[in-house]
């Protein structure tokens, strides 16, 4: 039987919608809002960005555009491997950082039970799942306290194959595995890395690890739809074919030339104009716990891709917009005060869900307290929707730019759409800003300084430069 997500009618019913009324001058006033004339004035810029992205598709660092289409064999291998993992392991641990960790975390949170690891085995669709995306010693120790390495599959993910954080996690874990399991240790590691460069691939070949490849044209933060994200997702029972179908569906929408009908292109135009108007902060505020880590994933994508000192021509532009994560309704009681009354420097994007996967009725009670009793008979679903609409209204009447992206449901298809939408918006926006969206020289500088501090060969010069830097003054420490 044909899978539901391949049905065209169903796909259309799952289409993401972007409502940007509240970014326009008609709704937030002419002082802050974007006028129709301002949008029209960006028609040529949008057309140029569109054709550049079309030209670059599938080439250079835009290999990620083809991921929804070119992974048939890889997906088959991932599904077979996932089946094996589910059968033989109780824990699945991702060792990675940045683009090699944030996508798997976001998708896991979005598509599995919100207390997945706490469910009894029979109710989980796979092993318990952890992502070790830091090098905090307490965190590493805590992980080792709750897993049994003999029943754990570790997925080491690093595109470059040499990131210090990931490689240190790997060294620690593989040492323990070898002590516990001897020759069988290698069967507990899957390496996801570049086929052609880096140290992990050499180690994988030498040790005999099962390996998945990150294609050359797929950078860390654009890698969720390749084995980086697909293997962890599949291992925990997520329908990765559906996720890729959602991405393909969004890709089709993003191939529309007319910028007003192309959601990612229109979104990039609005982001670009917002930046020009001094809205230097982009807040992502999902009204769904399932989408809360989408904000972390988005923050990396937006910050690392667009935060650039130089443009294509070598001019200093210091481009970018600071992404901030928030959660509805939780942050209504924390950050929204600032969003409503602080500086006019933000655009807030709400992620709304039409149909939550659960419905919870608010029980009857407090009959003598009308200020509480009014809640009775409603559902939590109604409450969260009302709070989102109310926050949207409150920001709008305070002339704060905001927009809403609606997901009809949170499922593998819509999550695939959402990931691809943001990747495309980022690519379009990078072209408009005339910057290299796909490099990260600022991150590399920090990586190199770490290598120098820890004595890596070849970084002596950096170490010398760091040592000759101005010494800190006691008087500025209190
Ligand atoms: O987007 C990127 O390329 C980076 O943020 C990387 O994901 C991050 O630095 C981790 O790199 P790697 O996957 O090479 O270990």
Short mmCIF file of C-alpha atoms and ligand atoms in Angstrom, two decimals:
data_model
loop_
_atom_site.label_atom_id
_atom_site.label_comp_id
_atom_site.label_asym_id
_atom_site.label_seq_id
_atom_site.Cartn_x
_atom_site.Cartn_y
_atom_site.Cartn_z
CA UNK A 1 0.00 0.00 0.00
CA UNK A 2 1.20 3.50 -0.89
CA UNK A 3 2.40 5.41 2.18
CA UNK A 4 0.04 8.18 3.30
CA UNK A 5 2.73 10.83 2.97
CA UNK A 6 3.01 10.13 -0.78
CA UNK A 7 -0.63 11.09 -1.31
CA UNK A 8 -0.72 14.51 -2.98
CA UNK A 9 -3.91 15.60 -1.22
CA UNK A 10 -2.45 14.70 2.16
CA UNK A 11 0.80 16.47 1.32
CA UNK A 12 -1.12 19.66 0.48
CA UNK A 13 -3.00 19.41 3.76
CA UNK A 14 0.38 19.34 5.53
CA UNK A 15 1.76 22.41 3.80
CA UNK A 16 3.47 24.93 6.12
CA UNK A 17 2.00 28.45 5.99
CA UNK A 18 3.80 31.66 6.76
CA UNK A 19 1.61 34.55 7.91
CA UNK A 20 3.60 37.80 7.81
CA UNK A 21 0.75 40.27 8.16
CA UNK A 22 2.24 41.54 11.40
CA UNK A 23 5.48 42.51 9.74
CA UNK A 24 3.74 44.97 7.46
CA UNK A 25 3.03 48.66 8.06
CA UNK A 26 -0.69 47.92 7.71
CA UNK A 27 -0.59 46.00 10.97
CA UNK A 28 2.29 47.41 13.02
CA UNK A 29 2.27 50.96 11.69
CA UNK A 30 4.48 52.80 9.24
CA UNK A 31 7.23 53.62 11.73
CA UNK A 32 8.25 49.98 12.27
CA UNK A 33 6.39 47.99 9.64
CA UNK A 34 7.48 46.96 6.17
CA UNK A 35 5.57 48.67 3.37
CA UNK A 36 4.39 47.10 0.14
CA UNK A 37 6.72 49.53 -1.67
CA UNK A 38 9.71 48.27 0.36
CA UNK A 39 8.85 44.69 -0.56
CA UNK A 40 8.36 45.62 -4.23
CA UNK A 41 11.72 47.37 -4.23
CA UNK A 42 13.40 44.05 -3.40
CA UNK A 43 11.92 42.26 -6.40
CA UNK A 44 15.17 42.34 -8.38
CA UNK A 45 17.28 41.42 -5.36
CA UNK A 46 15.01 38.45 -4.76
CA UNK A 47 15.22 37.44 -8.43
CA UNK A 48 19.03 37.57 -8.34
CA UNK A 49 19.21 35.58 -5.11
CA UNK A 50 16.77 33.06 -6.58
CA UNK A 51 18.74 32.53 -9.78
CA UNK A 52 22.07 32.31 -7.91
CA UNK A 53 20.68 29.65 -5.61
CA UNK A 54 19.20 27.80 -8.59
CA UNK A 55 22.58 27.92 -10.37
CA UNK A 56 24.46 26.67 -7.31
CA UNK A 57 22.02 23.90 -6.39
CA UNK A 58 23.76 20.59 -5.95
CA UNK A 59 27.21 22.10 -6.46
CA UNK A 60 29.93 23.37 -4.12
CA UNK A 61 28.55 23.64 -0.60
CA UNK A 62 24.98 23.40 -1.84
CA UNK A 63 24.98 19.64 -2.09
CA UNK A 64 22.29 19.59 0.62
CA UNK A 65 19.62 20.66 -1.90
CA UNK A 66 19.78 17.17 -3.43
CA UNK A 67 19.49 15.21 -0.20
CA UNK A 68 15.73 14.67 -0.54
CA UNK A 69 16.38 12.89 -3.84
CA UNK A 70 19.77 11.21 -3.99
CA UNK A 71 19.94 8.95 -0.94
CA UNK A 72 17.99 5.84 -1.93
CA UNK A 73 20.81 3.42 -1.19
CA UNK A 74 21.97 5.36 1.86
CA UNK A 75 18.46 5.32 3.31
CA UNK A 76 18.21 1.57 2.74
CA UNK A 77 21.53 1.08 4.55
CA UNK A 78 20.41 3.37 7.39
CA UNK A 79 17.14 1.49 7.82
CA UNK A 80 18.90 -1.87 7.88
CA UNK A 81 21.44 -0.55 10.39
CA UNK A 82 18.69 0.99 12.52
CA UNK A 83 16.86 -2.35 12.61
CA UNK A 84 20.01 -3.98 13.88
CA UNK A 85 20.56 -1.25 16.49
CA UNK A 86 17.00 -1.56 17.77
CA UNK A 87 17.41 -5.31 18.12
CA UNK A 88 20.80 -5.36 19.79
CA UNK A 89 21.27 -2.17 21.80
CA UNK A 90 19.55 -0.47 24.74
CA UNK A 91 21.24 2.92 24.29
CA UNK A 92 22.14 5.02 21.27
CA UNK A 93 24.56 7.88 21.92
CA UNK A 94 25.55 10.58 19.45
CA UNK A 95 29.05 11.94 19.95
CA UNK A 96 29.24 15.23 18.08
CA UNK A 97 28.82 18.98 18.37
CA UNK A 98 27.28 21.88 16.45
CA UNK A 99 25.76 20.75 13.18
CA UNK A 100 26.56 17.17 14.15
CA UNK A 101 24.38 17.35 17.26
CA UNK A 102 21.71 20.04 17.04
CA UNK A 103 19.73 18.49 14.20
CA UNK A 104 19.49 15.04 15.81
CA UNK A 105 18.40 16.67 19.09
CA UNK A 106 15.76 18.85 17.40
CA UNK A 107 14.26 16.04 15.35
CA UNK A 108 14.24 13.59 18.25
CA UNK A 109 12.39 16.10 20.42
CA UNK A 110 9.96 16.95 17.63
CA UNK A 111 9.01 13.45 16.59
CA UNK A 112 9.35 11.15 19.56
CA UNK A 113 7.58 11.06 22.90
CA UNK A 114 8.56 14.07 25.00
CA UNK A 115 9.77 11.75 27.76
CA UNK A 116 11.06 9.13 25.36
CA UNK A 117 13.93 7.90 27.52
CA UNK A 118 11.65 7.50 30.53
CA UNK A 119 9.21 5.23 28.71
CA UNK A 120 9.44 1.50 29.37
CA UNK A 121 11.29 -0.37 26.63
CA UNK A 122 8.11 -1.87 25.19
CA UNK A 123 6.69 1.60 24.59
CA UNK A 124 9.82 3.00 22.92
CA UNK A 125 10.49 2.49 19.23
CA UNK A 126 14.21 2.14 19.80
CA UNK A 127 17.03 2.37 22.34
CA UNK A 128 17.32 5.23 24.84
CA UNK A 129 18.82 8.23 23.11
CA UNK A 130 21.49 10.71 24.23
CA UNK A 131 23.52 13.38 22.47
CA UNK A 132 26.82 14.32 24.10
CA UNK A 133 27.27 17.71 22.46
CA UNK A 134 29.70 19.21 24.93
CA UNK A 135 32.96 18.46 26.68
CA UNK A 136 31.81 19.23 30.18
CA UNK A 137 33.45 16.50 32.29
CA UNK A 138 30.43 16.31 34.59
CA UNK A 139 28.17 15.70 31.64
CA UNK A 140 30.37 12.94 30.28
CA UNK A 141 30.56 11.28 33.68
CA UNK A 142 26.80 11.60 34.10
CA UNK A 143 26.22 9.91 30.76
CA UNK A 144 28.52 7.05 31.67
CA UNK A 145 26.61 6.70 34.95
CA UNK A 146 23.29 6.08 33.21
CA UNK A 147 24.27 3.91 30.25
CA UNK A 148 25.76 0.47 30.02
CA UNK A 149 28.48 0.76 27.38
CA UNK A 150 28.18 -2.95 26.64
CA UNK A 151 24.63 -2.28 25.44
CA UNK A 152 25.35 1.04 23.75
CA UNK A 153 25.85 2.00 20.13
CA UNK A 154 27.90 5.19 19.82
CA UNK A 155 27.47 7.23 16.66
CA UNK A 156 30.53 9.48 16.26
CA UNK A 157 29.55 12.31 13.94
CA UNK A 158 32.02 14.81 12.58
CA UNK A 159 32.24 16.18 9.06
CA UNK A 160 35.81 17.40 9.41
CA UNK A 161 36.80 14.28 11.31
CA UNK A 162 39.00 16.30 13.61
CA UNK A 163 36.83 18.46 15.86
CA UNK A 164 38.50 18.37 19.29
CA UNK A 165 35.29 18.05 21.27
CA UNK A 166 34.01 15.10 19.27
CA UNK A 167 37.35 13.38 19.05
CA UNK A 168 37.90 13.69 22.80
CA UNK A 169 34.47 12.15 23.40
CA UNK A 170 35.41 9.37 21.00
CA UNK A 171 38.79 8.73 22.68
CA UNK A 172 37.19 8.45 26.11
CA UNK A 173 34.41 6.15 24.95
CA UNK A 174 36.51 3.89 22.73
CA UNK A 175 39.04 3.41 25.51
CA UNK A 176 36.26 2.27 27.85
CA UNK A 177 34.74 0.05 25.17
CA UNK A 178 38.07 -1.65 24.46
CA UNK A 179 38.65 -2.29 28.16
CA UNK A 180 35.16 -3.73 28.54
CA UNK A 181 34.75 -5.55 25.25
CA UNK A 182 38.18 -6.09 23.71
CA UNK A 183 37.93 -6.91 20.00
CA UNK A 184 34.18 -6.41 20.00
CA UNK A 185 34.54 -2.70 20.87
CA UNK A 186 34.51 -1.73 17.20
CA UNK A 187 30.99 -3.12 16.82
CA UNK A 188 29.77 -0.39 19.17
CA UNK A 189 30.91 2.53 17.03
CA UNK A 190 29.38 3.92 13.89
CA UNK A 191 31.34 6.73 12.27
CA UNK A 192 29.47 9.39 10.29
CA UNK A 193 32.04 11.54 8.57
CA UNK A 194 33.56 12.77 5.33
CA UNK A 195 34.59 10.01 2.97
CA UNK A 196 37.61 11.88 1.69
CA UNK A 197 39.17 13.83 4.53
CA UNK A 198 39.79 14.02 8.26
CA UNK A 199 41.00 11.62 10.90
CA UNK A 200 37.79 9.80 11.71
CA UNK A 201 37.61 8.12 8.33
CA UNK A 202 41.18 6.88 8.74
CA UNK A 203 40.37 5.55 12.20
CA UNK A 204 37.15 3.98 10.93
CA UNK A 205 39.03 2.13 8.23
CA UNK A 206 41.82 1.05 10.57
CA UNK A 207 39.47 -0.13 13.32
CA UNK A 208 36.74 -1.51 11.06
CA UNK A 209 33.86 0.74 12.16
CA UNK A 210 30.61 0.78 10.23
CA UNK A 211 30.64 4.09 8.38
CA UNK A 212 28.19 6.55 6.87
CA UNK A 213 29.35 9.44 4.76
CA UNK A 214 28.57 13.13 4.92
CA UNK A 215 28.65 14.31 1.30
CA UNK A 216 31.32 16.90 0.48
CA UNK A 217 28.79 19.58 -0.43
CA UNK A 218 26.90 19.28 2.86
CA UNK A 219 28.18 21.47 5.69
CA UNK A 220 27.55 20.71 9.36
CA UNK A 221 24.54 22.96 9.87
CA UNK A 222 22.96 21.81 6.61
CA UNK A 223 23.45 18.13 7.37
CA UNK A 224 20.33 17.06 9.25
CA UNK A 225 18.80 15.41 6.18
CA UNK A 226 21.88 13.25 5.47
CA UNK A 227 23.10 10.34 7.64
CA UNK A 228 24.03 12.84 10.38
CA UNK A 229 20.36 13.19 11.23
CA UNK A 230 18.82 10.23 9.47
CA UNK A 231 20.60 7.46 11.36
CA UNK A 232 19.81 8.75 14.88
CA UNK A 233 16.24 9.41 13.77
CA UNK A 234 15.77 5.98 12.23
CA UNK A 235 17.36 4.27 15.24
CA UNK A 236 14.63 5.75 17.44
CA UNK A 237 11.80 4.82 15.09
CA UNK A 238 11.31 8.07 13.18
CA UNK A 239 10.05 7.75 9.62
CA UNK A 240 13.01 9.19 7.70
CA UNK A 241 11.48 8.59 4.29
CA UNK A 242 8.56 10.77 5.30
CA UNK A 243 10.94 13.44 6.56
CA UNK A 244 12.74 13.48 3.20
CA UNK A 245 9.38 13.60 1.39
CA UNK A 246 8.50 16.69 3.42
CA UNK A 247 11.81 18.30 2.46
CA UNK A 248 11.19 17.49 -1.21
CA UNK A 249 7.71 19.01 -0.97
CA UNK A 250 9.17 22.22 0.46
CA UNK A 251 11.91 22.20 -2.16
CA UNK A 252 9.23 22.27 -4.85
CA UNK A 253 7.63 25.32 -3.23
CA UNK A 254 11.04 26.99 -3.06
CA UNK A 255 11.58 26.52 -6.80
CA UNK A 256 8.78 29.03 -7.50
CA UNK A 257 10.22 32.07 -9.26
CA UNK A 258 7.63 34.55 -8.05
CA UNK A 259 9.04 35.64 -4.71
CA UNK A 260 5.63 36.32 -3.26
CA UNK A 261 4.66 32.68 -3.80
CA UNK A 262 7.99 31.18 -2.72
CA UNK A 263 7.84 30.94 1.11
CA UNK A 264 11.59 30.75 1.77
CA UNK A 265 12.39 33.50 -0.72
CA UNK A 266 9.69 35.78 0.67
CA UNK A 267 10.89 35.02 4.15
CA UNK A 268 14.45 35.94 3.14
CA UNK A 269 13.20 39.22 1.65
CA UNK A 270 11.43 40.05 4.91
CA UNK A 271 14.50 39.11 6.97
CA UNK A 272 16.73 41.18 4.72
CA UNK A 273 14.47 44.26 4.97
CA UNK A 274 14.19 43.75 8.73
CA UNK A 275 17.97 43.78 9.07
CA UNK A 276 18.11 46.96 7.00
CA UNK A 277 15.59 48.48 9.38
CA UNK A 278 17.81 47.68 12.36
CA UNK A 279 15.97 44.60 13.54
CA UNK A 280 19.17 42.85 14.52
CA UNK A 281 17.57 40.12 16.58
CA UNK A 282 15.51 37.22 15.30
CA UNK A 283 13.57 35.38 17.98
CA UNK A 284 12.19 31.92 17.29
CA UNK A 285 9.33 31.11 19.63
CA UNK A 286 7.61 27.76 19.08
CA UNK A 287 4.35 27.22 20.90
CA UNK A 288 5.10 23.53 21.26
CA UNK A 289 7.56 21.72 23.46
CA UNK A 290 8.12 19.31 20.59
CA UNK A 291 9.66 22.17 18.58
CA UNK A 292 11.69 23.78 21.35
CA UNK A 293 15.05 22.46 20.11
CA UNK A 294 14.25 23.53 16.54
CA UNK A 295 15.19 26.93 17.92
CA UNK A 296 18.69 25.73 18.86
CA UNK A 297 19.10 24.21 15.42
CA UNK A 298 17.84 27.43 13.81
CA UNK A 299 20.13 29.58 15.97
CA UNK A 300 23.21 27.79 14.67
CA UNK A 301 22.00 27.84 11.07
CA UNK A 302 21.16 31.55 11.08
CA UNK A 303 24.10 32.73 13.19
CA UNK A 304 26.89 30.73 11.62
CA UNK A 305 25.65 31.17 8.07
CA UNK A 306 24.87 34.88 8.04
CA UNK A 307 27.20 36.27 10.71
CA UNK A 308 30.05 37.28 8.41
CA UNK A 309 32.59 40.11 8.46
CA UNK A 310 33.26 40.14 4.71
CA UNK A 311 31.10 40.13 1.62
CA UNK A 312 31.86 38.42 -1.73
CA UNK A 313 33.99 41.41 -2.76
CA UNK A 314 36.07 41.52 0.40
CA UNK A 315 34.27 44.55 1.84
CA UNK A 316 33.81 44.63 5.60
CA UNK A 317 30.05 44.29 6.11
CA UNK A 318 29.68 42.65 9.53
CA UNK A 319 26.45 41.04 8.39
CA UNK A 320 24.04 38.95 10.41
CA UNK A 321 21.09 38.94 12.74
CA UNK A 322 21.36 37.52 16.25
CA UNK A 323 19.06 34.52 16.69
CA UNK A 324 17.42 34.06 20.05
CA UNK A 325 15.41 31.12 21.26
CA UNK A 326 12.24 31.36 23.28
CA UNK A 327 9.44 28.97 24.10
CA UNK A 328 5.73 29.69 24.15
CA UNK A 329 4.12 29.97 26.58
CA UNK A 330 6.99 29.55 29.04
CA UNK A 331 8.81 32.68 27.93
CA UNK A 332 5.68 34.81 28.14
CA UNK A 333 6.61 34.81 31.81
CA UNK A 334 10.22 35.66 31.09
CA UNK A 335 11.24 37.33 27.84
CA UNK A 336 8.01 38.71 26.39
CA UNK A 337 8.15 41.78 28.65
CA UNK A 338 11.34 42.76 26.79
CA UNK A 339 9.93 41.88 23.39
CA UNK A 340 6.93 44.12 23.99
CA UNK A 341 8.50 47.08 25.75
CA UNK A 342 12.23 46.93 25.06
CA UNK A 343 14.14 48.21 22.02
CA UNK A 344 12.53 47.94 18.57
CA UNK A 345 15.31 45.65 17.40
CA UNK A 346 13.58 42.29 17.04
CA UNK A 347 11.52 40.17 14.74
CA UNK A 348 9.65 37.40 16.52
CA UNK A 349 8.74 34.24 14.63
CA UNK A 350 6.10 32.13 16.29
CA UNK A 351 5.89 28.47 15.33
CA UNK A 352 2.26 27.45 15.69
CA UNK A 353 0.75 23.97 15.53
CA UNK A 354 -2.81 23.60 14.26
CA UNK A 355 -3.38 20.13 15.68
CA UNK A 356 -1.42 18.93 18.67
CA UNK A 357 -0.96 15.17 18.91
CA UNK A 358 -2.69 15.12 22.27
CA UNK A 359 -5.72 16.82 23.75
CA UNK A 360 -5.95 17.47 27.48
CA UNK A 361 -9.12 18.75 29.11
CA UNK A 362 -8.85 21.14 32.02
CA UNK A 363 -10.76 19.49 34.85
CA UNK A 364 -13.73 20.99 36.61
CA UNK A 365 -13.14 22.57 39.98
CA UNK A 366 -12.84 25.80 41.97
CA UNK A 367 -16.55 26.48 41.50
CA UNK A 368 -16.46 29.35 44.00
CA UNK A 369 -13.51 31.10 42.38
CA UNK A 370 -14.67 32.51 39.04
CA UNK A 371 -11.15 33.79 38.23
CA UNK A 372 -9.99 30.17 38.12
CA UNK A 373 -13.24 28.46 37.17
CA UNK A 374 -13.39 30.17 33.76
CA UNK A 375 -10.67 27.75 32.65
CA UNK A 376 -12.82 24.70 33.33
CA UNK A 377 -14.30 22.93 30.35
CA UNK A 378 -11.60 24.27 28.08
CA UNK A 379 -8.66 22.20 26.90
CA UNK A 380 -4.96 22.88 27.28
CA UNK A 381 -4.98 22.97 23.48
CA UNK A 382 -7.36 25.94 23.56
CA UNK A 383 -5.31 27.59 26.28
CA UNK A 384 -1.98 27.37 24.46
CA UNK A 385 -3.57 28.60 21.20
CA UNK A 386 -5.26 31.47 23.03
CA UNK A 387 -1.97 32.45 24.67
CA UNK A 388 -0.18 32.40 21.33
CA UNK A 389 -2.83 34.54 19.67
CA UNK A 390 -2.82 36.87 22.68
CA UNK A 391 0.96 37.29 22.56
CA UNK A 392 0.83 37.88 18.82
CA UNK A 393 -1.83 40.54 19.43
CA UNK A 394 0.11 42.15 22.27
CA UNK A 395 3.25 42.44 20.17
CA UNK A 396 1.35 43.73 17.16
CA UNK A 397 -0.43 46.52 19.03
CA UNK A 398 2.97 47.51 20.44
CA UNK A 399 4.26 47.79 16.86
CA UNK A 400 6.59 44.80 17.22
CA UNK A 401 7.34 42.90 14.03
CA UNK A 402 6.18 39.30 14.24
CA UNK A 403 5.15 36.50 11.96
CA UNK A 404 3.78 33.00 12.40
CA UNK A 405 4.75 29.78 10.69
CA UNK A 406 1.93 27.28 10.99
CA UNK A 407 2.54 23.54 11.02
CA UNK A 408 -0.73 21.68 10.43
CA UNK A 409 0.69 18.93 12.67
CA UNK A 410 4.11 18.05 14.02
CA UNK A 411 5.00 14.95 12.04
CA UNK A 412 7.99 13.70 10.04
CA UNK A 413 6.68 15.35 6.88
CA UNK A 414 6.17 18.82 8.37
CA UNK A 415 9.48 18.63 10.22
CA UNK A 416 11.20 17.83 6.90
CA UNK A 417 9.43 20.85 5.41
CA UNK A 418 10.46 23.10 8.28
CA UNK A 419 14.13 22.10 8.18
CA UNK A 420 14.32 22.57 4.44
CA UNK A 421 12.41 25.86 4.56
CA UNK A 422 14.96 27.37 6.94
CA UNK A 423 17.92 26.01 5.00
CA UNK A 424 16.52 27.59 1.85
CA UNK A 425 15.71 30.89 3.54
CA UNK A 426 19.27 31.01 4.84
CA UNK A 427 20.71 30.34 1.38
CA UNK A 428 18.53 33.04 -0.21
CA UNK A 429 19.33 35.53 2.51
CA UNK A 430 23.06 34.86 2.21
CA UNK A 431 22.87 35.68 -1.49
CA UNK A 432 21.01 38.92 -0.75
CA UNK A 433 23.67 39.88 1.78
CA UNK A 434 26.36 38.83 -0.74
CA UNK A 435 28.21 36.77 1.82
CA UNK A 436 29.54 33.21 1.92
CA UNK A 437 26.70 31.42 3.69
CA UNK A 438 28.53 28.14 3.97
CA UNK A 439 31.86 28.92 5.62
CA UNK A 440 32.53 29.61 9.30
CA UNK A 441 35.89 31.39 9.67
CA UNK A 442 34.86 32.68 13.10
CA UNK A 443 34.37 29.15 14.39
CA UNK A 444 37.61 27.96 12.82
CA UNK A 445 39.54 30.71 14.68
CA UNK A 446 38.31 29.36 18.02
CA UNK A 447 39.02 25.76 17.00
CA UNK A 448 42.59 26.70 16.00
CA UNK A 449 43.20 28.56 19.25
CA UNK A 450 42.09 25.46 21.19
CA UNK A 451 44.47 23.27 19.19
CA UNK A 452 47.27 25.74 19.97
CA UNK A 453 46.51 25.80 23.69
CA UNK A 454 46.51 22.01 23.90
CA UNK A 455 49.78 21.72 21.97
CA UNK A 456 48.63 20.35 18.61
CA UNK A 457 51.46 20.15 16.10
CA UNK A 458 51.31 22.82 13.40
CA UNK A 459 49.70 25.43 15.67
CA UNK A 460 52.89 26.74 17.30
CA UNK A 461 52.52 30.12 15.61
CA UNK A 462 48.98 30.57 16.96
CA UNK A 463 50.22 29.56 20.40
CA UNK A 464 53.01 32.13 20.23
CA UNK A 465 50.54 34.82 19.16
CA UNK A 466 48.21 33.96 22.02
CA UNK A 467 51.04 33.98 24.54
CA UNK A 468 52.22 37.36 23.37
CA UNK A 469 48.72 38.85 23.72
CA UNK A 470 48.30 41.59 26.30
CA UNK A 471 48.24 40.20 29.84
CA UNK A 472 45.01 40.67 31.78
CA UNK A 473 45.02 43.34 34.51
CA UNK A 474 44.12 42.45 38.09
CA UNK A 475 42.35 45.80 38.48
CA UNK A 476 39.68 44.70 36.01
CA UNK A 477 38.86 41.56 37.99
CA UNK A 478 36.69 41.96 41.04
O1 LIG B 1 28.16 24.12 10.57
C1 LIG B 1 29.29 23.73 10.75
O2 LIG B 1 30.01 23.34 9.83
C2 LIG B 1 29.89 23.66 12.14
O3 LIG B 1 29.13 24.28 13.10
C3 LIG B 1 30.10 22.21 12.52
O4 LIG B 1 28.87 21.53 12.50
C4 LIG B 1 30.74 22.04 13.89
O5 LIG B 1 31.85 22.86 14.04
C5 LIG B 1 31.17 20.58 14.06
O6 LIG B 1 32.04 20.25 13.04
P1 LIG B 1 32.33 18.77 12.61
O7 LIG B 1 31.08 18.17 12.11
O8 LIG B 1 33.36 18.88 11.54
O9 LIG B 1 32.84 18.08 13.82
#
